[in-house]
PDB file of C-alpha atoms in Angstrom:
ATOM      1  CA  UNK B   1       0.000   0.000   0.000  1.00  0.00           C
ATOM      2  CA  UNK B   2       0.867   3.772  -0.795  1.00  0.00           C
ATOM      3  CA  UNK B   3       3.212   5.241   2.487  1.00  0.00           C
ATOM      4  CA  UNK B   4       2.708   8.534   3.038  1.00  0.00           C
ATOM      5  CA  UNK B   5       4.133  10.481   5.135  1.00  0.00           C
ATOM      6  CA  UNK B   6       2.961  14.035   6.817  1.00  0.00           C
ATOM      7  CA  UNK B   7       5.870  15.865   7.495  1.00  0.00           C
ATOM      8  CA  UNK B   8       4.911  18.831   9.949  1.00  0.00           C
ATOM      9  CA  UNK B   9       6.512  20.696  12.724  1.00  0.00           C
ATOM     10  CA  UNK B  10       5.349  23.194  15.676  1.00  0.00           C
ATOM     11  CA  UNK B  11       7.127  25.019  17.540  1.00  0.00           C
ATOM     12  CA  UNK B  12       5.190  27.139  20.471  1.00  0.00           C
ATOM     13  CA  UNK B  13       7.402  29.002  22.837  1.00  0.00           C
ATOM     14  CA  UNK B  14       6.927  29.220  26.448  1.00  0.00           C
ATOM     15  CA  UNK B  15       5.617  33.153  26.474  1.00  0.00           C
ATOM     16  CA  UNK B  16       4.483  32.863  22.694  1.00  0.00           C
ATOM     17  CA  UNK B  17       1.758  31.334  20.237  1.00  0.00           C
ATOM     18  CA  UNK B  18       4.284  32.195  17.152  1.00  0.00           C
ATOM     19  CA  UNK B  19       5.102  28.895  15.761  1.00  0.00           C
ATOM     20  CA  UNK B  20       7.808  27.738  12.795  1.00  0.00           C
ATOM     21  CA  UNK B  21       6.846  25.473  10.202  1.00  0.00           C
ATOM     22  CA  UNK B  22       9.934  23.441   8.824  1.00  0.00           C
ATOM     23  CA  UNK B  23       9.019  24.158   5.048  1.00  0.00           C
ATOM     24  CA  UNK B  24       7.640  27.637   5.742  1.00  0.00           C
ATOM     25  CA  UNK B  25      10.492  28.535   8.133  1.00  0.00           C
ATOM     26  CA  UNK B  26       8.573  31.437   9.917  1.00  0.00           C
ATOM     27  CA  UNK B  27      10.329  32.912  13.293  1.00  0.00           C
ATOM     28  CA  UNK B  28       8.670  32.866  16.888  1.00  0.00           C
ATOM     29  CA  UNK B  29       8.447  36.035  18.612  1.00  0.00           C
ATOM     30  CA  UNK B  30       8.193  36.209  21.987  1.00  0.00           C
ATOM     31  CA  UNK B  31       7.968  38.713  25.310  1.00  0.00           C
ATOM     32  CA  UNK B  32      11.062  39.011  26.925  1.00  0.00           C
ATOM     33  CA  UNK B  33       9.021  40.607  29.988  1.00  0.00           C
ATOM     34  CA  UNK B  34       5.799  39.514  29.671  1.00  0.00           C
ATOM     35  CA  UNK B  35       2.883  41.452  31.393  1.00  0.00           C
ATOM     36  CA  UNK B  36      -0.325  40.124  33.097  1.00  0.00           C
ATOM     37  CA  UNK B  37      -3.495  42.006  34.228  1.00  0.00           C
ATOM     38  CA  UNK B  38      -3.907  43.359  37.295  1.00  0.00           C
ATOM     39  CA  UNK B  39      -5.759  40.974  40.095  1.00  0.00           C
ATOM     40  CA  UNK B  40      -7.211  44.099  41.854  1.00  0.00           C
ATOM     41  CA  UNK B  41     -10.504  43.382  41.628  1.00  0.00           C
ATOM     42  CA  UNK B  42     -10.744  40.400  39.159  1.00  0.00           C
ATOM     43  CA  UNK B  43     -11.728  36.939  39.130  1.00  0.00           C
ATOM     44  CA  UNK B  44     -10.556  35.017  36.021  1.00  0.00           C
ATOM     45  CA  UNK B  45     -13.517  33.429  34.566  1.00  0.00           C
ATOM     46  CA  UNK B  46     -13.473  29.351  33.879  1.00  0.00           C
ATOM     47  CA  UNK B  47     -12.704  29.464  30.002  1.00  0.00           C
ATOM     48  CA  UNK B  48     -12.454  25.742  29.572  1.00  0.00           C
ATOM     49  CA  UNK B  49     -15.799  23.830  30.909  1.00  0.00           C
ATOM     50  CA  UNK B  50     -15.509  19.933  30.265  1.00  0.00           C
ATOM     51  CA  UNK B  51     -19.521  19.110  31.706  1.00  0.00           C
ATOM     52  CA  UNK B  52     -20.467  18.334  28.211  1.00  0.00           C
ATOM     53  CA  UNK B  53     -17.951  16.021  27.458  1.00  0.00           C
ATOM     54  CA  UNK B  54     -17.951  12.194  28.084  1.00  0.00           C
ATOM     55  CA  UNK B  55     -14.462  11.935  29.519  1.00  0.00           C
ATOM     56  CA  UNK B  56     -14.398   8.416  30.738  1.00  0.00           C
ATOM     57  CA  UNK B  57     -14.866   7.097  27.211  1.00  0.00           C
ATOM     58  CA  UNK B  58     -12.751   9.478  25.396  1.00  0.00           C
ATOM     59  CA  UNK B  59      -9.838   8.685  27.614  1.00  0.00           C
ATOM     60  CA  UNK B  60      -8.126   6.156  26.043  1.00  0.00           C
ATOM     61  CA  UNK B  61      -4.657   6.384  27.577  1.00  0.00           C
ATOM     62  CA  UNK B  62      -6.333   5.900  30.932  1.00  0.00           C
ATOM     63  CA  UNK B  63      -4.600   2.325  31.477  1.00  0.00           C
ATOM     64  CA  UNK B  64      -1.285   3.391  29.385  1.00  0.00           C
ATOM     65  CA  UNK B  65       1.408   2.245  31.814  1.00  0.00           C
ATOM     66  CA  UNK B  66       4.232   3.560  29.654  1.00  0.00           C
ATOM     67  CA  UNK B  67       2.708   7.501  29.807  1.00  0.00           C
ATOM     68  CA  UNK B  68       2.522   9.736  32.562  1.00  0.00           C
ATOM     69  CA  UNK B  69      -0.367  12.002  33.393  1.00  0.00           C
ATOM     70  CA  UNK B  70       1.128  15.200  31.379  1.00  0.00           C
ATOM     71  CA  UNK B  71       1.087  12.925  28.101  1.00  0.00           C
ATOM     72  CA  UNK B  72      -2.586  10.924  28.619  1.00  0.00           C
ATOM     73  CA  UNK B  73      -3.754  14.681  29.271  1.00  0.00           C
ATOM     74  CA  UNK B  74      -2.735  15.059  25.612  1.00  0.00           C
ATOM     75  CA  UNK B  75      -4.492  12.175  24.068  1.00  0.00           C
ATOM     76  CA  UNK B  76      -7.397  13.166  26.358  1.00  0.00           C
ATOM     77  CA  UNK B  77      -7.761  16.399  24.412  1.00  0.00           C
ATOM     78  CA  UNK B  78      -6.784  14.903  20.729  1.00  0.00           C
ATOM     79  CA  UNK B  79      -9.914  12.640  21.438  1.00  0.00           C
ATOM     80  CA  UNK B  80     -12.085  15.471  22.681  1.00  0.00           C
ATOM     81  CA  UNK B  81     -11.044  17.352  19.442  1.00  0.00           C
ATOM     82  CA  UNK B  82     -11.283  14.370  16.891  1.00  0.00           C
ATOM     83  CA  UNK B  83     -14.987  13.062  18.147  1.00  0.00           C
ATOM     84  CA  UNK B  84     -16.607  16.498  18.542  1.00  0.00           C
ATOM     85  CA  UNK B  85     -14.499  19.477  16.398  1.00  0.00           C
ATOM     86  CA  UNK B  86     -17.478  22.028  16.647  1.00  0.00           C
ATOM     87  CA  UNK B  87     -18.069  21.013  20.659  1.00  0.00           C
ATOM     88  CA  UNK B  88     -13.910  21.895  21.191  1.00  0.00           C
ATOM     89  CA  UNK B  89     -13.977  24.600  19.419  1.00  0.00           C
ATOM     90  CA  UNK B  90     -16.661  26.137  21.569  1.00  0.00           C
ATOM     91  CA  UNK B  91     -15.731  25.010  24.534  1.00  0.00           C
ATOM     92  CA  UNK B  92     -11.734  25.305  24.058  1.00  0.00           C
ATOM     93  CA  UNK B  93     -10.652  27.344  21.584  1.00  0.00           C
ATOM     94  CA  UNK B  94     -13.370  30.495  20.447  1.00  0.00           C
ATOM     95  CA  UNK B  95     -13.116  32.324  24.193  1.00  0.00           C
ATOM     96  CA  UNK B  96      -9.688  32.893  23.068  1.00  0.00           C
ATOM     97  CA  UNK B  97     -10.586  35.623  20.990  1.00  0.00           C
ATOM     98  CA  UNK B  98     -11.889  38.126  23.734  1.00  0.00           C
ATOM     99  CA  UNK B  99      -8.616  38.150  24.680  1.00  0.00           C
ATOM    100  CA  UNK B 100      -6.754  39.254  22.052  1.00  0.00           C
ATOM    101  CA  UNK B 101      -5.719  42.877  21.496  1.00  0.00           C
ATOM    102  CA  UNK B 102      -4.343  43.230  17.954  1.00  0.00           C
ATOM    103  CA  UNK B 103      -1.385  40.434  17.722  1.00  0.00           C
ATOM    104  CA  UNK B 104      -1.256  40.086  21.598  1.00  0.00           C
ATOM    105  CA  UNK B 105      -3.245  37.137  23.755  1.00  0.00           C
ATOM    106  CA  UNK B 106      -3.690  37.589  27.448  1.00  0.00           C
ATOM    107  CA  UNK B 107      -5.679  36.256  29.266  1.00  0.00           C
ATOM    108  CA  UNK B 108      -6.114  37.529  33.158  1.00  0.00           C
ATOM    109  CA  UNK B 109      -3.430  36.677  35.240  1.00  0.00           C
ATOM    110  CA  UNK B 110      -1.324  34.623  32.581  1.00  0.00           C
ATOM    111  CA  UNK B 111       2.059  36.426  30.782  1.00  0.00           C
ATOM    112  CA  UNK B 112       1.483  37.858  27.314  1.00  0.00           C
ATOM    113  CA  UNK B 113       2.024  36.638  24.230  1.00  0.00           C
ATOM    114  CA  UNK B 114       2.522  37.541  21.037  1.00  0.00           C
ATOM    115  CA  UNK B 115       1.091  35.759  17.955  1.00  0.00           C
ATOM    116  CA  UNK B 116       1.576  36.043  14.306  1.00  0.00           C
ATOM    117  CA  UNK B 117      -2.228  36.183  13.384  1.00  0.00           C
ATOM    118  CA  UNK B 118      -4.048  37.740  16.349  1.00  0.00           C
ATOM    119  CA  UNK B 119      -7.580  36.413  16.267  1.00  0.00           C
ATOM    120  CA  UNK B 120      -7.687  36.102  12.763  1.00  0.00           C
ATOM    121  CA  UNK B 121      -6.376  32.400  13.003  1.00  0.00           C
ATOM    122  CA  UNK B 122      -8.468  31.414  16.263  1.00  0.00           C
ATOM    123  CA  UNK B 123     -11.458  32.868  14.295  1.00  0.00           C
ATOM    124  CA  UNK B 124     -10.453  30.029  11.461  1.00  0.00           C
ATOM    125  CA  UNK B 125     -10.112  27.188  13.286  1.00  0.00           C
ATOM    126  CA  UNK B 126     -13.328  27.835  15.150  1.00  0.00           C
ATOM    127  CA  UNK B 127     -14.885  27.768  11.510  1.00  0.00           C
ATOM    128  CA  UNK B 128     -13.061  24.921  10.242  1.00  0.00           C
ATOM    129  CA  UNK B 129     -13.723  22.869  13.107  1.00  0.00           C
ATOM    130  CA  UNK B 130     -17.237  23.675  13.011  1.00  0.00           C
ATOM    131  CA  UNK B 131     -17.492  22.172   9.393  1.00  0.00           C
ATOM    132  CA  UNK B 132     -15.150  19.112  10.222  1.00  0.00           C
ATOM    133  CA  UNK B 133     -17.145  15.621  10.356  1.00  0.00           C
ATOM    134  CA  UNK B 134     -17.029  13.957  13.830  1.00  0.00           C
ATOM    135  CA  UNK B 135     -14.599  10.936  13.516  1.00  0.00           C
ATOM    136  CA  UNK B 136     -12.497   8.453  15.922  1.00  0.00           C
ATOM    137  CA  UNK B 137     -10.753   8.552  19.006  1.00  0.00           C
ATOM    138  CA  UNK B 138      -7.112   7.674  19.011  1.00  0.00           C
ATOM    139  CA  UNK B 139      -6.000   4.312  20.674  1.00  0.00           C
ATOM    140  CA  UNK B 140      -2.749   4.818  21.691  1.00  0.00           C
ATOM    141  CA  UNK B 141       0.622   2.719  20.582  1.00  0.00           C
ATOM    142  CA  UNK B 142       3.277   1.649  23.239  1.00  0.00           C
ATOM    143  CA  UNK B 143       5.897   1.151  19.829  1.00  0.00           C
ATOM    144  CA  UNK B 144       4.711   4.117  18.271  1.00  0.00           C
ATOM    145  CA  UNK B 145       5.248   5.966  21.774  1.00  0.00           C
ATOM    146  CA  UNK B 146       8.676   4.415  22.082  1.00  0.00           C
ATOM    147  CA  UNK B 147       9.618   6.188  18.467  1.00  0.00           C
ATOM    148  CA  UNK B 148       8.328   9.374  19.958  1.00  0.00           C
ATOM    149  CA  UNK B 149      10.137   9.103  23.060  1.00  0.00           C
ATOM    150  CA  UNK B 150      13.272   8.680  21.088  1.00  0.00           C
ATOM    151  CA  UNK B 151      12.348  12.149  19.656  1.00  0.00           C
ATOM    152  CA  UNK B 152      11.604  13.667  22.493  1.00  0.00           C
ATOM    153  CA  UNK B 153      15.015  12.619  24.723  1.00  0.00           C
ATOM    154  CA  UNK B 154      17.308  13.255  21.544  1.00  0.00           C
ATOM    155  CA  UNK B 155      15.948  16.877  21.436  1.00  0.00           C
ATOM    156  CA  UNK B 156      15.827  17.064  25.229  1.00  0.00           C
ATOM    157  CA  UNK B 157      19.564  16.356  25.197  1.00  0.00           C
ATOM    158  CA  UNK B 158      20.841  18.615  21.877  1.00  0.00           C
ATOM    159  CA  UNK B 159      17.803  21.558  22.473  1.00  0.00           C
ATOM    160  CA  UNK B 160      17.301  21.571  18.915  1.00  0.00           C
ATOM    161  CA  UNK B 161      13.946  21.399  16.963  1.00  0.00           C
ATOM    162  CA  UNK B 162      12.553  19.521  14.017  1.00  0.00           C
ATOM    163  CA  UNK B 163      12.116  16.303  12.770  1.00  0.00           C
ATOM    164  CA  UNK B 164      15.627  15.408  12.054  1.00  0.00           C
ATOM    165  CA  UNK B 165      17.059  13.276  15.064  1.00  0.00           C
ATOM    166  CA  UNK B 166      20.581  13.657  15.590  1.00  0.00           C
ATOM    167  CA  UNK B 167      21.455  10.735  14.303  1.00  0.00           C
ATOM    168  CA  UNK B 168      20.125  11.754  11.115  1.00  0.00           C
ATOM    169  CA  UNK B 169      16.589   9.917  11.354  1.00  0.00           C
ATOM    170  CA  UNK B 170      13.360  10.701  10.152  1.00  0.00           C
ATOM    171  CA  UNK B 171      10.478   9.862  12.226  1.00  0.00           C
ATOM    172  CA  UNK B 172       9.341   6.861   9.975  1.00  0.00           C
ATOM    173  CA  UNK B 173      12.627   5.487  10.352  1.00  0.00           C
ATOM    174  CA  UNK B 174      12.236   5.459  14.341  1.00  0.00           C
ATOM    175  CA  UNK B 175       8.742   4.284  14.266  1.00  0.00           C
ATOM    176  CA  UNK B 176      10.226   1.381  12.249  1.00  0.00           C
ATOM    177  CA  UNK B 177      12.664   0.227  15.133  1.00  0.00           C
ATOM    178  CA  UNK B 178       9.519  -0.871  17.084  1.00  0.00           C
ATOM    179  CA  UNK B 179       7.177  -2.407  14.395  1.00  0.00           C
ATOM    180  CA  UNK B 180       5.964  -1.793  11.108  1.00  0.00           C
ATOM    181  CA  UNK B 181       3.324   0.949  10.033  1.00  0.00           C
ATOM    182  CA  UNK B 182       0.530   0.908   7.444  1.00  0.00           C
ATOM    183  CA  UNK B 183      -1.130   3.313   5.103  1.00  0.00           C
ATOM    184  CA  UNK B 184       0.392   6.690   6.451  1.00  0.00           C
ATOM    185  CA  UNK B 185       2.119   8.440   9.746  1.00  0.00           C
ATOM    186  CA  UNK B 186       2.256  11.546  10.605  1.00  0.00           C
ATOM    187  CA  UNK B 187       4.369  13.335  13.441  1.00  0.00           C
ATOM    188  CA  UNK B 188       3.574  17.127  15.402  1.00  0.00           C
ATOM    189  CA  UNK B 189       5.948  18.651  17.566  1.00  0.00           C
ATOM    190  CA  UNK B 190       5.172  21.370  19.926  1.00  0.00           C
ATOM    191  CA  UNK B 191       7.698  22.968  22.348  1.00  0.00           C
ATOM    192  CA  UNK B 192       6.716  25.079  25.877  1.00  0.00           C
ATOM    193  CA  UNK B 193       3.024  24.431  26.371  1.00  0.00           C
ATOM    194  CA  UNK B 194       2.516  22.650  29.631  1.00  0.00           C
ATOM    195  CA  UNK B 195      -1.201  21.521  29.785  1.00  0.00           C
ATOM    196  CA  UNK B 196      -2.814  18.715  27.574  1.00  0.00           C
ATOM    197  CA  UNK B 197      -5.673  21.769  26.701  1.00  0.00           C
ATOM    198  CA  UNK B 198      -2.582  24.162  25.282  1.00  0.00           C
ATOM    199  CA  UNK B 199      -0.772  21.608  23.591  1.00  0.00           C
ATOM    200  CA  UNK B 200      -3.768  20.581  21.391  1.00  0.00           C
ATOM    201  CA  UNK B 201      -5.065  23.936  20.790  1.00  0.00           C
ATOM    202  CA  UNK B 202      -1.894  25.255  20.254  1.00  0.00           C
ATOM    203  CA  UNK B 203      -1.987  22.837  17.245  1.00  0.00           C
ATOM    204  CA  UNK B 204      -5.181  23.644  16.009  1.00  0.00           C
ATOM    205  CA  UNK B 205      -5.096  26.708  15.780  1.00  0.00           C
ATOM    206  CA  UNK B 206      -1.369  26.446  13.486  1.00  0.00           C
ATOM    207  CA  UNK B 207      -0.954  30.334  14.140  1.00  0.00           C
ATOM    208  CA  UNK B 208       1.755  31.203  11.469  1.00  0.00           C
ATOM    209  CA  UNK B 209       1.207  28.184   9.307  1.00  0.00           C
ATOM    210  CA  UNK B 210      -0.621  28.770   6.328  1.00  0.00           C
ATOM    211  CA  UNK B 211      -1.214  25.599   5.008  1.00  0.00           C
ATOM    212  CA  UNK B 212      -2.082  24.376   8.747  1.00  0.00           C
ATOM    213  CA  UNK B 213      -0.888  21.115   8.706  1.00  0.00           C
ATOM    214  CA  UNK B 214      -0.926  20.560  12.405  1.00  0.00           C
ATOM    215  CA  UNK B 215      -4.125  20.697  12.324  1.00  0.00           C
ATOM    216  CA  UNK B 216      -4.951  18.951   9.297  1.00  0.00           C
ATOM    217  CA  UNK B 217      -3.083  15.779  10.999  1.00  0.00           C
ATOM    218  CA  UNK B 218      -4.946  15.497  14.169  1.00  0.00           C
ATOM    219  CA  UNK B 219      -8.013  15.875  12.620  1.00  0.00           C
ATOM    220  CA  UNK B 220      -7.066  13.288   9.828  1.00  0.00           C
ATOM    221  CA  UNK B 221     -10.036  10.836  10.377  1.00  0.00           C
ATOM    222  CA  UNK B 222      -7.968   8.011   8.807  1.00  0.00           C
ATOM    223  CA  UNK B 223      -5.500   8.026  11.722  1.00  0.00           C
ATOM    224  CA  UNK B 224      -6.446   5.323  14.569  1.00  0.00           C
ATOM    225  CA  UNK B 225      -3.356   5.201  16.821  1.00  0.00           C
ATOM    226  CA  UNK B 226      -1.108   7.714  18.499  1.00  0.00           C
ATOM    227  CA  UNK B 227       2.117   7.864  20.216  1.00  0.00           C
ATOM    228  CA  UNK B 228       3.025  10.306  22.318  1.00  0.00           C
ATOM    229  CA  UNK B 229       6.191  11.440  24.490  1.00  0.00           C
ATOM    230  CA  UNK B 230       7.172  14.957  26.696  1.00  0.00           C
ATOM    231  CA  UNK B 231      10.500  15.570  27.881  1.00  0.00           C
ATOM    232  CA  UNK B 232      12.610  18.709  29.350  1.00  0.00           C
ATOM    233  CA  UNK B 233      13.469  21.214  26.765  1.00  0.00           C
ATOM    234  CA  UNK B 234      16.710  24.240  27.295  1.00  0.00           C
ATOM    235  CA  UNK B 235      15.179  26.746  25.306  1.00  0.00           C
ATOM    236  CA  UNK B 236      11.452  25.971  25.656  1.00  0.00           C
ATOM    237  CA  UNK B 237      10.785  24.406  28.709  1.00  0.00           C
ATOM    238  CA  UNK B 238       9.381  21.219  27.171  1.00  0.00           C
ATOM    239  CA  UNK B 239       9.025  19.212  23.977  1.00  0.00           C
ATOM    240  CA  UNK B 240       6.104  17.276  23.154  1.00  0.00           C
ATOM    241  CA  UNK B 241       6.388  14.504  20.253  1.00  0.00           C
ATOM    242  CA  UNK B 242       3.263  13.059  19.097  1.00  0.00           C
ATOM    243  CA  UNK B 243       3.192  10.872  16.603  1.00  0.00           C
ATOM    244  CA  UNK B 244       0.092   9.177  14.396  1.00  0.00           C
ATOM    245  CA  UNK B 245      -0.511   6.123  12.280  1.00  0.00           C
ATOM    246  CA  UNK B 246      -3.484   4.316  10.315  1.00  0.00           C
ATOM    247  CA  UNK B 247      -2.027   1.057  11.366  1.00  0.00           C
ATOM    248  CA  UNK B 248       0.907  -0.508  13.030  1.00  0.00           C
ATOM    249  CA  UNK B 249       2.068  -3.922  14.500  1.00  0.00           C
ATOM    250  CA  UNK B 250       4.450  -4.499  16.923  1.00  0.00           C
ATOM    251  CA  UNK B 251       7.679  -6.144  16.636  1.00  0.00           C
ATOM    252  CA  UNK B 252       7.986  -9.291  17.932  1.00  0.00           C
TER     253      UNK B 252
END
């Protein structure tokens, strides 16, 4: 069968939603002294309700021995955003936009940051998502998450970026040390975010990316398994691998 593979890359700094596509090669900006709003007098308001949403059954990586809490919080919200797009979108990603003044996102009591696209790309998602079919939760892959962690601890070690390991690998290559994949794979990177909910949305929403691939791979309805690693990154804080595939078997 026809192997194709989705190259795509996101970077998302610590104090910015900038991100750097490997084929577009666009810069991330970010605050070197970021600002927050003033607590006098302020309560910040819950932006991200989850009553609507049937958790238990969308959390697949529940039993996943070989993740930690950090990474099923990831899957958690790749499933919420895969089985309902228009639901997330709501819920998770369109209350962004009253916090936005021109190209800067604040919201109370959190640091600044500076985006490429302001609202304009938060506005787009929200429609996209709202016209994206419903499709499957991801399963996820102890092999697939072994090529991930890989990744993650090679990038952890040189603080570099992209998909190139070190050792010159590509990610198919290290998915291939653990089994064999079918159909197509496809592998997202984001650095800095520290929540499951920020990771994911931080992905969807592809600010700086015109062709928003992140997107377009987590809410490809022919993937079916996921693998998934975080580890310590020098310039970013942390580095989140997550890889996808139609099909895969284990090595023996």
């Amino acid at each position: 069968m026809l192997k194709l593979l989705l190259y795509t890359i996101l970077i998302l700094a610590i104090a910015s939603c900038g991100s750097l596509s490997q084929h577009l090669k666009v810069s991330t900006v970010s605050l070197k002294d970021p600002q927050t709003h003033p607590t006098e007098g302020w309560s910040k308001p819950d932006l991200w309700p989850a009553a609507d949403w049937s958790l238990g059954e969308l959390s697949t990586a529940v039993d996943a021995e070989f993740l930690d809490e950090l990474e099923k919080d990831v899957i958690l919200h790749l499933n919420m955003a895969r089985t309902d797009p228009a639901l997330y979108a709501h819920d998770f990603i369109e209350p962004r936009i009253e916090y936005f003044t021109g190209m800067l996102y604040r919201e109370l009591e959190e640091p600044s940051l500076i985006t490429r696209e302001g609202a304009e790309a938060v506005e787009e998602c929200v429609s996209d998502m709202e016209d994206t079919d419903l499709m499957s939760a991801l399963v996820p892959s102890e092999g697939i998450s072994l090529a991930a962690l890989d990744h993650a601890l090679d990038l952890s070690l040189t603080g570099d970026t992209g998909h190139i390991g070190s050792d010159r690998s590509e990610f198919s290559a290290r998915i291939e040390r653990y089994g064999q994949w079918l159909v197509s794979i496809g592998e997202v990177i984001s650095y800095g975010p520290t929540t499951g909910r920020e990771i994911v949305v931080g992905l969807l929403i592809d600010d700086g990316v015109s062709d928003r691939g992140h997107r377009t791979s987590i809410l490809n309805p022919d993937f079916s398994l996921v693998g998934i690693a975080i580890e310590e990154h020098s310039a970013y804080g942390n580095v989140c691998v997550i890889e996808f595939a139609v099909d895969y078997t284990r090595a023996p």
